[in-house]
PDB file of C-alpha atoms in Angstrom:
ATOM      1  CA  UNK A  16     161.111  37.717 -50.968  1.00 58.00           C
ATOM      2  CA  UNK A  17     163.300  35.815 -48.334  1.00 64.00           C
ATOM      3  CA  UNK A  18     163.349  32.005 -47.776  1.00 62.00           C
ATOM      4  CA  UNK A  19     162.418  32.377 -44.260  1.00 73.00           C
ATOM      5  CA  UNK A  20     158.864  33.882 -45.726  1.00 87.00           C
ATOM      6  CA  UNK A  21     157.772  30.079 -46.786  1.00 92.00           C
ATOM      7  CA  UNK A  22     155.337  29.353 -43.841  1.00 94.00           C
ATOM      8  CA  UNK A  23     153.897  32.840 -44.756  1.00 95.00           C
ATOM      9  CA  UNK A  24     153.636  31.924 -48.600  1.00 95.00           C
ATOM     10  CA  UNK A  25     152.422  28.654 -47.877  1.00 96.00           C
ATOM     11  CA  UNK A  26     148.886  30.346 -45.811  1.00 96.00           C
ATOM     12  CA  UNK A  27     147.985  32.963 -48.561  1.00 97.00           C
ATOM     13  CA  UNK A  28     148.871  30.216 -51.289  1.00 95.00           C
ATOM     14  CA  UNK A  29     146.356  27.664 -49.801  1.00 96.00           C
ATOM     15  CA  UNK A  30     144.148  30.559 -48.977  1.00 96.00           C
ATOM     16  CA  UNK A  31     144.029  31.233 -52.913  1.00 93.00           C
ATOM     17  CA  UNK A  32     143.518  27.501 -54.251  1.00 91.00           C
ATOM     18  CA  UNK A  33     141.653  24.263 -53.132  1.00 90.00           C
ATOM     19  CA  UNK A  34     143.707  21.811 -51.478  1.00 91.00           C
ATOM     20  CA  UNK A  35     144.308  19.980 -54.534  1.00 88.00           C
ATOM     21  CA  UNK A  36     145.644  23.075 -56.449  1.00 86.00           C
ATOM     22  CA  UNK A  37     147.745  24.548 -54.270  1.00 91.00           C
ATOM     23  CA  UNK A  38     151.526  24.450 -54.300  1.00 92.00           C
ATOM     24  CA  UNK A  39     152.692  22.336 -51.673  1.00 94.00           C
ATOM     25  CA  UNK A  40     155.877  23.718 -49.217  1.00 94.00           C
ATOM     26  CA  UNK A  41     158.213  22.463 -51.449  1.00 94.00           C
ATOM     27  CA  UNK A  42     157.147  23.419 -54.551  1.00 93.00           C
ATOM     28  CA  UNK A  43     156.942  27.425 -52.851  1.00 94.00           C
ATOM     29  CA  UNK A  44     160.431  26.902 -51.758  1.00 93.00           C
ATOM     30  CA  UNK A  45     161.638  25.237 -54.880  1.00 90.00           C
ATOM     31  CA  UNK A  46     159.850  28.323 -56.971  1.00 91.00           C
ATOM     32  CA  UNK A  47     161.504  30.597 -53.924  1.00 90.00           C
ATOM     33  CA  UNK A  48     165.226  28.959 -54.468  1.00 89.00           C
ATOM     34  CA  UNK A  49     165.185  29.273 -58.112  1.00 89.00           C
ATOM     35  CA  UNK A  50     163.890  31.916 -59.548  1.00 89.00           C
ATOM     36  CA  UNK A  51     163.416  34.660 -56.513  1.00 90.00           C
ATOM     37  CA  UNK A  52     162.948  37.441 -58.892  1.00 89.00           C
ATOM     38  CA  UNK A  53     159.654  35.949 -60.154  1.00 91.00           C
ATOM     39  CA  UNK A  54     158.323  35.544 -56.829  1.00 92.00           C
ATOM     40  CA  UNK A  55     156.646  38.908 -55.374  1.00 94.00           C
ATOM     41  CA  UNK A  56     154.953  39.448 -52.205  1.00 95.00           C
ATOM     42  CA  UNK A  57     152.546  41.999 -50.712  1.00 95.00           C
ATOM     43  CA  UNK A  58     153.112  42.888 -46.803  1.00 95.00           C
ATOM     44  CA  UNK A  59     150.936  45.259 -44.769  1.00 94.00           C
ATOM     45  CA  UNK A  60     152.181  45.759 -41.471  1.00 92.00           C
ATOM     46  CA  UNK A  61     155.192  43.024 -42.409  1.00 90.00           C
ATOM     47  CA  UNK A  62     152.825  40.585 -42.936  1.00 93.00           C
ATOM     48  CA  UNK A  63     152.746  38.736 -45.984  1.00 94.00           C
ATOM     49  CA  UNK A  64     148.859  39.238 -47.314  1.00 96.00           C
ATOM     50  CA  UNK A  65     149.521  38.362 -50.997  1.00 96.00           C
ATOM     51  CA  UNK A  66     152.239  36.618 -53.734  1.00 95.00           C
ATOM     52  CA  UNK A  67     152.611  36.681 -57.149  1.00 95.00           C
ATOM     53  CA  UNK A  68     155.112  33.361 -58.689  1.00 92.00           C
ATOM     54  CA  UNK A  69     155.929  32.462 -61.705  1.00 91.00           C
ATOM     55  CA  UNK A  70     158.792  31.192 -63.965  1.00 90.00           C
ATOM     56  CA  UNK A  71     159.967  32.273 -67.236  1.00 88.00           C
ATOM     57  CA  UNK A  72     160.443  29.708 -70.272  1.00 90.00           C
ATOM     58  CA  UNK A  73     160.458  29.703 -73.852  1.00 88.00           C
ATOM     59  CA  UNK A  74     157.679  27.238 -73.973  1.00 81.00           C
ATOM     60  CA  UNK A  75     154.472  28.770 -74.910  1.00 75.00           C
ATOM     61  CA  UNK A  76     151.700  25.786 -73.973  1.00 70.00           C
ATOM     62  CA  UNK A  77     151.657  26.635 -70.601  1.00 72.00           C
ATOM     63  CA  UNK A  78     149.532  23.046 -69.633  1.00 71.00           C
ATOM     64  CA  UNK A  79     152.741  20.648 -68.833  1.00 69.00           C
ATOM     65  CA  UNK A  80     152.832  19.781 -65.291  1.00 74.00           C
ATOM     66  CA  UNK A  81     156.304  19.905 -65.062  1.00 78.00           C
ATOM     67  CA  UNK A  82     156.991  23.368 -65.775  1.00 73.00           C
ATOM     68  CA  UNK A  83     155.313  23.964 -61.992  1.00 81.00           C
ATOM     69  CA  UNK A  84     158.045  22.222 -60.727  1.00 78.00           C
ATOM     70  CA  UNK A  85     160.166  24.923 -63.090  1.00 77.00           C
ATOM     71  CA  UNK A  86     160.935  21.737 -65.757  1.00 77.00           C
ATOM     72  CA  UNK A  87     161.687  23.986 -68.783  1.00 75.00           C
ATOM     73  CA  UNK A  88     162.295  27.433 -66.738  1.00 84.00           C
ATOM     74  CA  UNK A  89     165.144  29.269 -68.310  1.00 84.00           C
ATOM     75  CA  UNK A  90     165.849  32.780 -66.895  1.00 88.00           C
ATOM     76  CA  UNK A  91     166.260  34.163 -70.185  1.00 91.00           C
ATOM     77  CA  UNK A  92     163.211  32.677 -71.755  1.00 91.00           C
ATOM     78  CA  UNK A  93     160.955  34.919 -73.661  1.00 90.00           C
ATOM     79  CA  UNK A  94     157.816  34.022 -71.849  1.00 88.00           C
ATOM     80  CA  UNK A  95     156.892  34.352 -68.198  1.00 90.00           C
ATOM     81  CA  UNK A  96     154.456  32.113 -66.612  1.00 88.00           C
ATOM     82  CA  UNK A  97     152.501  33.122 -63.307  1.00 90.00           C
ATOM     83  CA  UNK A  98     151.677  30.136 -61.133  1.00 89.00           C
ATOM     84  CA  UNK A  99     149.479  31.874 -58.996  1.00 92.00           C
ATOM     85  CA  UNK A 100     148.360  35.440 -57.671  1.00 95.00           C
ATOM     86  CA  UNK A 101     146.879  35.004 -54.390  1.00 96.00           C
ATOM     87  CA  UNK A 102     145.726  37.343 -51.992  1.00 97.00           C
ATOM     88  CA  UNK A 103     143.992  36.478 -47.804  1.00 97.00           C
ATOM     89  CA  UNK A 104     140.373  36.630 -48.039  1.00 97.00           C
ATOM     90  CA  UNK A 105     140.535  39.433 -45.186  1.00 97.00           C
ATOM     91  CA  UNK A 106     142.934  41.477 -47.497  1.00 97.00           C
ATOM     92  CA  UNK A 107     140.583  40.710 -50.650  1.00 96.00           C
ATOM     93  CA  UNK A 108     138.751  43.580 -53.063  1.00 95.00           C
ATOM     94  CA  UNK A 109     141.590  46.183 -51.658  1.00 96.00           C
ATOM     95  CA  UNK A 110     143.470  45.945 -55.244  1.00 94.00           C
ATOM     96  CA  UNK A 111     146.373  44.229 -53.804  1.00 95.00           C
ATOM     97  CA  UNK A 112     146.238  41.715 -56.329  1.00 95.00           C
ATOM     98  CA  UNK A 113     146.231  44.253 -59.245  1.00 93.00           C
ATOM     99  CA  UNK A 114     148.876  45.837 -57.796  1.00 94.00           C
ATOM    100  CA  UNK A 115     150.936  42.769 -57.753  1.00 95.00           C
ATOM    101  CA  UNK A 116     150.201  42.094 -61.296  1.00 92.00           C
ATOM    102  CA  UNK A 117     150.879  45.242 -62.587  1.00 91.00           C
ATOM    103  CA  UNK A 118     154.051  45.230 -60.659  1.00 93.00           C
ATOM    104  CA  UNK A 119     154.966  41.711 -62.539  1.00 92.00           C
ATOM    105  CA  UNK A 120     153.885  42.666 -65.924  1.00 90.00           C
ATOM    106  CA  UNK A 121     156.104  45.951 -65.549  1.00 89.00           C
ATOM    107  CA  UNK A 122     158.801  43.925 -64.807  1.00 90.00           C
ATOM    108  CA  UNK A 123     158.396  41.718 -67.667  1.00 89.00           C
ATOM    109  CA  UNK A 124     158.051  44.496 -70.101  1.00 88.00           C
ATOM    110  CA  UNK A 125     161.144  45.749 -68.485  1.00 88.00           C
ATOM    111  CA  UNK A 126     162.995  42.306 -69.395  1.00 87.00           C
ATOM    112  CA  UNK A 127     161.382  42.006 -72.534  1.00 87.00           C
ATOM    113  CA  UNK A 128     159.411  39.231 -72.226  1.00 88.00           C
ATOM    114  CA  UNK A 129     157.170  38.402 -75.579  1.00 87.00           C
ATOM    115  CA  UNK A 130     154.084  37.350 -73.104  1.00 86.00           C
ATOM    116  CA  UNK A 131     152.789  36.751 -69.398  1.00 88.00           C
ATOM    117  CA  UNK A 132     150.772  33.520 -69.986  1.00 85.00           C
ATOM    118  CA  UNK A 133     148.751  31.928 -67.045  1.00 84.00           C
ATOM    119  CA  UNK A 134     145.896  29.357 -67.217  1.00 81.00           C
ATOM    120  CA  UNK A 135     142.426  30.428 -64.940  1.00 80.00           C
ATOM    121  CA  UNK A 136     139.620  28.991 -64.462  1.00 79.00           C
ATOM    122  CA  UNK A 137     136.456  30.249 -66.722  1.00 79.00           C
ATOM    123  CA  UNK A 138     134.810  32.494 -64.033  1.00 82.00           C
ATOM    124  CA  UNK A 139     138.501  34.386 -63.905  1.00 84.00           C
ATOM    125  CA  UNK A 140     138.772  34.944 -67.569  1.00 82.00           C
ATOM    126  CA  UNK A 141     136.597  38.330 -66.764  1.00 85.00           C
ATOM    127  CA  UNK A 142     138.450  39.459 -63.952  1.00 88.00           C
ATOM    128  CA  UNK A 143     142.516  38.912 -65.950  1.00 85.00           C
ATOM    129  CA  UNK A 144     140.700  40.270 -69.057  1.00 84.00           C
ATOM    130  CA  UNK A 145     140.520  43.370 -67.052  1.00 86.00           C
ATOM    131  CA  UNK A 146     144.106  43.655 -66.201  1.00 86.00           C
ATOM    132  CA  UNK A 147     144.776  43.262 -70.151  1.00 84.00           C
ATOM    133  CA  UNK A 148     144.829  39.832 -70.434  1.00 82.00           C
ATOM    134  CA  UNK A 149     143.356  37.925 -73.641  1.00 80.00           C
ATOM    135  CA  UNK A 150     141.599  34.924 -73.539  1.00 77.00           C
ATOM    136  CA  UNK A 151     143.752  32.016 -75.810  1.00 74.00           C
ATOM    137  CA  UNK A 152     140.962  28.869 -74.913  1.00 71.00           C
ATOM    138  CA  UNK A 153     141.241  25.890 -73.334  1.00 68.00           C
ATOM    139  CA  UNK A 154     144.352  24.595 -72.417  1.00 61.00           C
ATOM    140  CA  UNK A 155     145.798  21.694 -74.564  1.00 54.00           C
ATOM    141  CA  UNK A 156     146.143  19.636 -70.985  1.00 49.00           C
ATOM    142  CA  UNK A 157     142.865  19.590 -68.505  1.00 47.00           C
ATOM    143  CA  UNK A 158     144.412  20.515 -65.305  1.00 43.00           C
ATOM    144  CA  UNK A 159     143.614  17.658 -62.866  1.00 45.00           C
ATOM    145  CA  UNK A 160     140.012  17.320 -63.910  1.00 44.00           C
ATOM    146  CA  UNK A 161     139.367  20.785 -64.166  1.00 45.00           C
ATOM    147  CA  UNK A 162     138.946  23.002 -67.165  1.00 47.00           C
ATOM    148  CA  UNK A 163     141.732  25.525 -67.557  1.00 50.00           C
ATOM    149  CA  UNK A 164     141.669  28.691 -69.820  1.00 48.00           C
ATOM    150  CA  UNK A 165     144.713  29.483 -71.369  1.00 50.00           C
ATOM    151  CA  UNK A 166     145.605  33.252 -70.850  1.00 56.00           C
ATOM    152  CA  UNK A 167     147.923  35.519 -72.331  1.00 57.00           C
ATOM    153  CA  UNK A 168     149.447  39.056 -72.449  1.00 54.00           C
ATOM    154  CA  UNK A 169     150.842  39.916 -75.020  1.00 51.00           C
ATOM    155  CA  UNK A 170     153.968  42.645 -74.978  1.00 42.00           C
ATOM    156  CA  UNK A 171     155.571  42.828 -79.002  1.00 35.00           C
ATOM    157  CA  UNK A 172     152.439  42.231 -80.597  1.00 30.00           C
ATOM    158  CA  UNK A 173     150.535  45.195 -79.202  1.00 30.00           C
ATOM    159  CA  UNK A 174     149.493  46.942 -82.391  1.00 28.00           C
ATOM    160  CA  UNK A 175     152.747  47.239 -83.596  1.00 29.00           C
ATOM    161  CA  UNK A 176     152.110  44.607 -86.850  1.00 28.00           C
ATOM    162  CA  UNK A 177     150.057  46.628 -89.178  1.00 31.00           C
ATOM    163  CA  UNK A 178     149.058  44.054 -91.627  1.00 31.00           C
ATOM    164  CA  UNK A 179     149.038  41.654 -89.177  1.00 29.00           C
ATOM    165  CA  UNK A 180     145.516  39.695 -89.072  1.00 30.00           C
ATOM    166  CA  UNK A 181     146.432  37.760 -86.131  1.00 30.00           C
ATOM    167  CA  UNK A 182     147.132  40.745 -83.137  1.00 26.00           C
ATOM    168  CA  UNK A 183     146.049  43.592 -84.281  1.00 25.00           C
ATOM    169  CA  UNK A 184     142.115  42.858 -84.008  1.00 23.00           C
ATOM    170  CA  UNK A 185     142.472  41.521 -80.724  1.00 25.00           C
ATOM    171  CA  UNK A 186     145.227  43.306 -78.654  1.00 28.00           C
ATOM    172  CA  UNK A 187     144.820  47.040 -78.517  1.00 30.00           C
ATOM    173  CA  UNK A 188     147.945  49.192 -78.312  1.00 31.00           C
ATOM    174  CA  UNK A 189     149.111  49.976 -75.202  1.00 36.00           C
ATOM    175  CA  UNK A 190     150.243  53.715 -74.748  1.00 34.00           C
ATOM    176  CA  UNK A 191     154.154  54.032 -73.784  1.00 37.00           C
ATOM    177  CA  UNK A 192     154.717  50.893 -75.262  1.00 34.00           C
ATOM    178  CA  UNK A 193     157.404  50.936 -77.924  1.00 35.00           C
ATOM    179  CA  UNK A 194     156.526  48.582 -80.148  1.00 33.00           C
ATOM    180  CA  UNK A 195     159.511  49.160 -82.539  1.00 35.00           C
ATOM    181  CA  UNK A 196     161.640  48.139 -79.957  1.00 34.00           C
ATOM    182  CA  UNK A 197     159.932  44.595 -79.973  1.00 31.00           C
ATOM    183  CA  UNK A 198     162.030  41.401 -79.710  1.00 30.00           C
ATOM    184  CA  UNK A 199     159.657  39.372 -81.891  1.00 30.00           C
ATOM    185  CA  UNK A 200     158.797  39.876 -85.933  1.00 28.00           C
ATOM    186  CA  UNK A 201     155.384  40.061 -86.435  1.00 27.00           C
ATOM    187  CA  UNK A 202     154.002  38.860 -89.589  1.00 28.00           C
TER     188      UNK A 202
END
């Protein structure tokens, strides 16, 4: 990802969202700037076709406005949040998005992150389920109007708490996942 790829960002971001949810210029370049290692990109033919950004923070409710503007990112937080995965229609249904993600949540796993949290709308909760994602409700904050699901996956908790009645119905284990590795104490 290179700063000069902004105007390129900027299409497939508004591409992805309404008008009113999309990251402005700014807020790409600020996310771009900051924290370029969180920011991945797709390219066929070097054209950018999709992004992945995000941010990585200790916080875990995800709804705060600010934290878009990477208020509360710390590099070294145990939780990374993706701002948006956005693909050109044209370049849709080709699994470039799933690539992306998987990509990300490799990476993550790689830095230890405890989860990858994002907020979707309802008709998406389906479609991130399918990448591994769990459903965590309605976010605490409504998103500009609009009702936000609070999503989450889950690395140290991934079957590795036997007694645990909180994970261990919900998240199956993932295999190649060492769980006794985990940063976090399940109980």
């Amino acid at each position: 990802m290179l700063p000069e790829d902004l105007e390129e960002c900027f299409l497939v971001e508004t591409s992805g969202f309404p008008p009113q949810e999309a990251a402005t210029r700014a807020t790409i370049k600020l996310r771009i700037d900051t924290f370029p290692e969180g920011f991945l990109v797709a390219e066929v033919d070097g054209r950018i076709v999709g992004l992945l950004n995000s941010a990585s923070t200790n916080k875990e409710d995800i709804s705060d406005e600010k934290l878009k503007q990477l208020i509360g990112h710390d590099v070294d937080g145990r939780n990374m949040v993706i701002f948006a995965l956005a693909v050109l229609p044209e370049f849709r249904k080709l699994g470039i998005a799933r690539q992306l993600m998987s990509r990300f949540t490799e990476e993550a796993r790689e830095h230890r992150k405890q989860y990858v949290l994002l907020m979707c709308k309802l008709p998406l909760i389906a479609y991130y389920q399918g990448m591994g994602f769990v459903h965590a409700g309605l976010s605490v904050e409504r998103y500009r109007n609009l009702n936000r699901r609070h999503t989450q996956l889950p690395y140290s908790p991934m079957g590795c708490c036997p007694g645990s009645t909180t994970w261990d119905p919900v998240y199956p284990r993932n295999p190649g996942w060492d769980c006794s590795a985990a940063p976090r104490t399940c109980g």
